[in-house]
């Protein structure tokens, strides 16, 4: 039997990430280059259920490589978590004559993709677009490098005021379940510590930081905290420190959504372009239910089941470097 894909559906889903547009552009143009039609699906899985779909031509993705966010919009879609919701999505695909899907998003997006693929035997390829970098099997995800640079620039600015007033700053960054942003922005900005979900409890990490002398020879300290609502986030840790050490002038900054925005870095644009091309090539090679990853600068195929398993660890040498360099 001839294996042929004549039309793909393309969507972005989950949290937006800088570089998603560059991936949309690359997928669209590579598909058209190979004679495959592209149907752009708006608002993630929601658009697949409601049928918010439009065919894209090459010029529909002009001028977007440097734009943050996603021109396809994104949404969380509870209905897609149900078999009935996915049935409706499948019916839309039949109606629109979509033979395969390219989904750009994070672990939730790929979990949903896996369900749909299992139930209806649809070829799906994932492109990792999330600032958290929490997908297994890839050194980096699209958007992570940009978010890291954004945080670094903010922390550099906070350092000016922290050192002028001789304060201790807790800076809260995104990454509820993953400390990549916190750890590596701490390294990049020369922060004194990072409190991350991969290592002990936040309280223990704070204790260790205090035990190490907090400021040592310096007049200011910056601690990057991966968001953690259970402990009241960075504010919760700041309160604990203030109780134990009222002599310190402790302040909190929550960076929030500004971490998601902005024009993608060169690294993210290149990564998104390479992964977007690879996603179509993977479909042409009859790959299905895989995520495109990058390992040692080589593109790899990672089965969804592995990509979403929840145990990608931070680099131990980065943890050690942060401790050593904080003296
Ligand atoms: P980010 O890491 O940036 O948050 P994400 O892809 O993990 O991105 P989620 O909101 O977790 O973002 O997931 C996106 C969408 O994927 C959900 O709104 C839902 O429609 C679908 N989804 C998530 N988990 C499942 C699941 N277990 N079954 C079916 N669909 C799911």
mmCIF file of N, CA and C in Angstrom, residues 213-261:
data_model
loop_
_atom_site.group_PDB
_atom_site.id
_atom_site.type_symbol
_atom_site.label_atom_id
_atom_site.label_comp_id
_atom_site.label_asym_id
_atom_site.label_seq_id
_atom_site.Cartn_x
_atom_site.Cartn_y
_atom_site.Cartn_z
ATOM 1 N N UNK A 213 26.750 30.684 54.704
ATOM 2 C CA UNK A 213 27.195 32.041 54.991
ATOM 3 C C UNK A 213 26.408 33.119 54.269
ATOM 4 N N UNK A 214 25.403 32.717 53.503
ATOM 5 C CA UNK A 214 24.489 33.657 52.833
ATOM 6 C C UNK A 214 25.188 34.654 51.927
ATOM 7 N N UNK A 215 25.997 35.529 52.506
ATOM 8 C CA UNK A 215 26.613 36.550 51.670
ATOM 9 C C UNK A 215 28.125 36.399 51.582
ATOM 10 N N UNK A 216 28.674 35.653 52.519
ATOM 11 C CA UNK A 216 30.136 35.527 52.551
ATOM 12 C C UNK A 216 30.760 36.922 52.485
ATOM 13 N N UNK A 217 31.632 37.100 51.494
ATOM 14 C CA UNK A 217 32.352 38.373 51.440
ATOM 15 C C UNK A 217 31.562 39.467 50.743
ATOM 16 N N UNK A 218 30.360 39.118 50.267
ATOM 17 C CA UNK A 218 29.664 40.086 49.411
ATOM 18 C C UNK A 218 28.682 40.938 50.193
ATOM 19 N N UNK A 219 28.272 42.021 49.576
ATOM 20 C CA UNK A 219 27.311 42.880 50.266
ATOM 21 C C UNK A 219 25.878 42.646 49.804
ATOM 22 N N UNK A 220 25.706 41.814 48.771
ATOM 23 C CA UNK A 220 24.340 41.507 48.347
ATOM 24 C C UNK A 220 24.252 40.039 47.961
ATOM 25 N N UNK A 221 23.020 39.535 47.928
ATOM 26 C CA UNK A 221 22.807 38.143 47.545
ATOM 27 C C UNK A 221 21.585 38.036 46.667
ATOM 28 N N UNK A 222 21.676 37.177 45.651
ATOM 29 C CA UNK A 222 20.484 36.914 44.832
ATOM 30 C C UNK A 222 20.245 35.406 44.793
ATOM 31 N N UNK A 223 19.024 35.027 45.126
ATOM 32 C CA UNK A 223 18.625 33.624 45.092
ATOM 33 C C UNK A 223 17.530 33.483 44.044
ATOM 34 N N UNK A 224 17.732 32.595 43.072
ATOM 35 C CA UNK A 224 16.699 32.371 42.058
ATOM 36 C C UNK A 224 15.846 31.185 42.519
ATOM 37 N N UNK A 225 14.539 31.387 42.531
ATOM 38 C CA UNK A 225 13.628 30.358 43.053
ATOM 39 C C UNK A 225 12.703 29.877 41.941
ATOM 40 N N UNK A 226 12.690 28.568 41.685
ATOM 41 C CA UNK A 226 11.712 28.014 40.748
ATOM 42 C C UNK A 226 10.347 28.070 41.434
ATOM 43 N N UNK A 227 9.345 28.604 40.745
ATOM 44 C CA UNK A 227 8.033 28.844 41.370
ATOM 45 C C UNK A 227 7.535 27.579 42.066
ATOM 46 N N UNK A 228 6.945 27.771 43.220
ATOM 47 C CA UNK A 228 6.479 26.628 43.997
ATOM 48 C C UNK A 228 5.358 27.087 44.928
ATOM 49 N N UNK A 229 4.110 26.973 44.450
ATOM 50 C CA UNK A 229 2.989 27.505 45.228
ATOM 51 C C UNK A 229 2.860 26.867 46.610
ATOM 52 N N UNK A 230 3.324 25.623 46.742
ATOM 53 C CA UNK A 230 3.151 24.935 48.034
ATOM 54 C C UNK A 230 3.865 25.635 49.180
ATOM 55 N N UNK A 231 4.968 26.290 48.869
ATOM 56 C CA UNK A 231 5.704 26.977 49.942
ATOM 57 C C UNK A 231 5.499 28.491 49.872
ATOM 58 N N UNK A 232 4.488 28.900 49.096
ATOM 59 C CA UNK A 232 4.241 30.339 48.956
ATOM 60 C C UNK A 232 5.269 31.006 48.073
ATOM 61 N N UNK A 233 5.920 30.232 47.221
ATOM 62 C CA UNK A 233 6.875 30.763 46.249
ATOM 63 C C UNK A 233 8.050 31.465 46.901
ATOM 64 N N UNK A 234 8.629 32.392 46.162
ATOM 65 C CA UNK A 234 9.799 33.125 46.658
ATOM 66 C C UNK A 234 9.448 33.921 47.917
ATOM 67 N N UNK A 235 8.199 34.425 47.967
ATOM 68 C CA UNK A 235 7.771 35.200 49.130
ATOM 69 C C UNK A 235 7.803 34.336 50.395
ATOM 70 N N UNK A 236 7.362 33.073 50.252
ATOM 71 C CA UNK A 236 7.377 32.158 51.401
ATOM 72 C C UNK A 236 8.788 31.967 51.936
ATOM 73 N N UNK A 237 9.736 31.793 51.034
ATOM 74 C CA UNK A 237 11.132 31.599 51.455
ATOM 75 C C UNK A 237 11.704 32.886 52.053
ATOM 76 N N UNK A 238 11.328 34.013 51.463
ATOM 77 C CA UNK A 238 11.815 35.298 51.988
ATOM 78 C C UNK A 238 11.302 35.500 53.417
ATOM 79 N N UNK A 239 10.027 35.125 53.648
ATOM 80 C CA UNK A 239 9.461 35.266 55.002
ATOM 81 C C UNK A 239 10.236 34.410 56.000
ATOM 82 N N UNK A 240 10.567 33.181 55.580
ATOM 83 C CA UNK A 240 11.327 32.290 56.463
ATOM 84 C C UNK A 240 12.682 32.916 56.807
ATOM 85 N N UNK A 241 13.349 33.449 55.787
ATOM 86 C CA UNK A 241 14.666 34.043 56.040
ATOM 87 C C UNK A 241 14.555 35.253 56.973
ATOM 88 N N UNK A 242 13.502 36.064 56.746
ATOM 89 C CA UNK A 242 13.330 37.270 57.575
ATOM 90 C C UNK A 242 13.116 36.907 59.047
ATOM 91 N N UNK A 243 12.349 35.800 59.266
ATOM 92 C CA UNK A 243 12.118 35.353 60.648
ATOM 93 C C UNK A 243 13.422 34.943 61.308
ATOM 94 N N UNK A 244 14.252 34.221 60.536
ATOM 95 C CA UNK A 244 15.497 33.707 61.115
ATOM 96 C C UNK A 244 16.576 34.776 61.192
ATOM 97 N N UNK A 245 16.562 35.669 60.238
ATOM 98 C CA UNK A 245 17.619 36.688 60.165
ATOM 99 C C UNK A 245 17.017 38.070 59.937
ATOM 100 N N UNK A 246 16.428 38.660 60.993
ATOM 101 C CA UNK A 246 15.797 39.977 60.821
ATOM 102 C C UNK A 246 16.805 41.058 60.418
ATOM 103 N N UNK A 247 18.095 40.765 60.592
ATOM 104 C CA UNK A 247 19.103 41.789 60.270
ATOM 105 C C UNK A 247 19.255 42.011 58.761
ATOM 106 N N UNK A 248 18.763 41.062 57.952
ATOM 107 C CA UNK A 248 18.905 41.234 56.505
ATOM 108 C C UNK A 248 17.749 42.013 55.909
ATOM 109 N N UNK A 249 18.067 42.823 54.919
ATOM 110 C CA UNK A 249 17.047 43.548 54.157
ATOM 111 C C UNK A 249 16.661 42.652 52.973
ATOM 112 N N UNK A 250 15.523 41.980 53.119
ATOM 113 C CA UNK A 250 15.150 40.938 52.149
ATOM 114 C C UNK A 250 14.040 41.448 51.221
ATOM 115 N N UNK A 251 14.209 41.257 49.918
ATOM 116 C CA UNK A 251 13.198 41.683 48.942
ATOM 117 C C UNK A 251 12.860 40.536 47.984
ATOM 118 N N UNK A 252 11.683 40.651 47.368
ATOM 119 C CA UNK A 252 11.219 39.589 46.461
ATOM 120 C C UNK A 252 10.820 40.200 45.117
ATOM 121 N N UNK A 253 11.234 39.569 44.043
ATOM 122 C CA UNK A 253 10.752 39.969 42.704
ATOM 123 C C UNK A 253 10.218 38.731 42.000
ATOM 124 N N UNK A 254 8.988 38.838 41.501
ATOM 125 C CA UNK A 254 8.409 37.718 40.745
ATOM 126 C C UNK A 254 8.386 38.123 39.269
ATOM 127 N N UNK A 255 9.140 37.419 38.456
ATOM 128 C CA UNK A 255 9.272 37.862 37.060
ATOM 129 C C UNK A 255 8.016 37.583 36.244
ATOM 130 N N UNK A 256 7.294 36.530 36.539
ATOM 131 C CA UNK A 256 5.996 36.284 35.897
ATOM 132 C C UNK A 256 6.040 36.146 34.393
ATOM 133 N N UNK A 257 5.004 36.644 33.741
ATOM 134 C CA UNK A 257 4.821 36.351 32.322
ATOM 135 C C UNK A 257 5.793 37.035 31.395
ATOM 136 N N UNK A 258 6.547 37.996 31.900
ATOM 137 C CA UNK A 258 7.507 38.611 30.972
ATOM 138 C C UNK A 258 8.544 37.586 30.508
ATOM 139 N N UNK A 259 8.675 36.484 31.258
ATOM 140 C CA UNK A 259 9.629 35.428 30.866
ATOM 141 C C UNK A 259 9.227 34.714 29.578
ATOM 142 N N UNK A 260 7.956 34.786 29.228
ATOM 143 C CA UNK A 260 7.497 34.068 28.029
ATOM 144 C C UNK A 260 7.630 34.891 26.756
ATOM 145 N N UNK A 261 7.673 36.213 26.919
ATOM 146 C CA UNK A 261 7.548 37.071 25.743
ATOM 147 C C UNK A 261 8.870 37.364 25.061
#
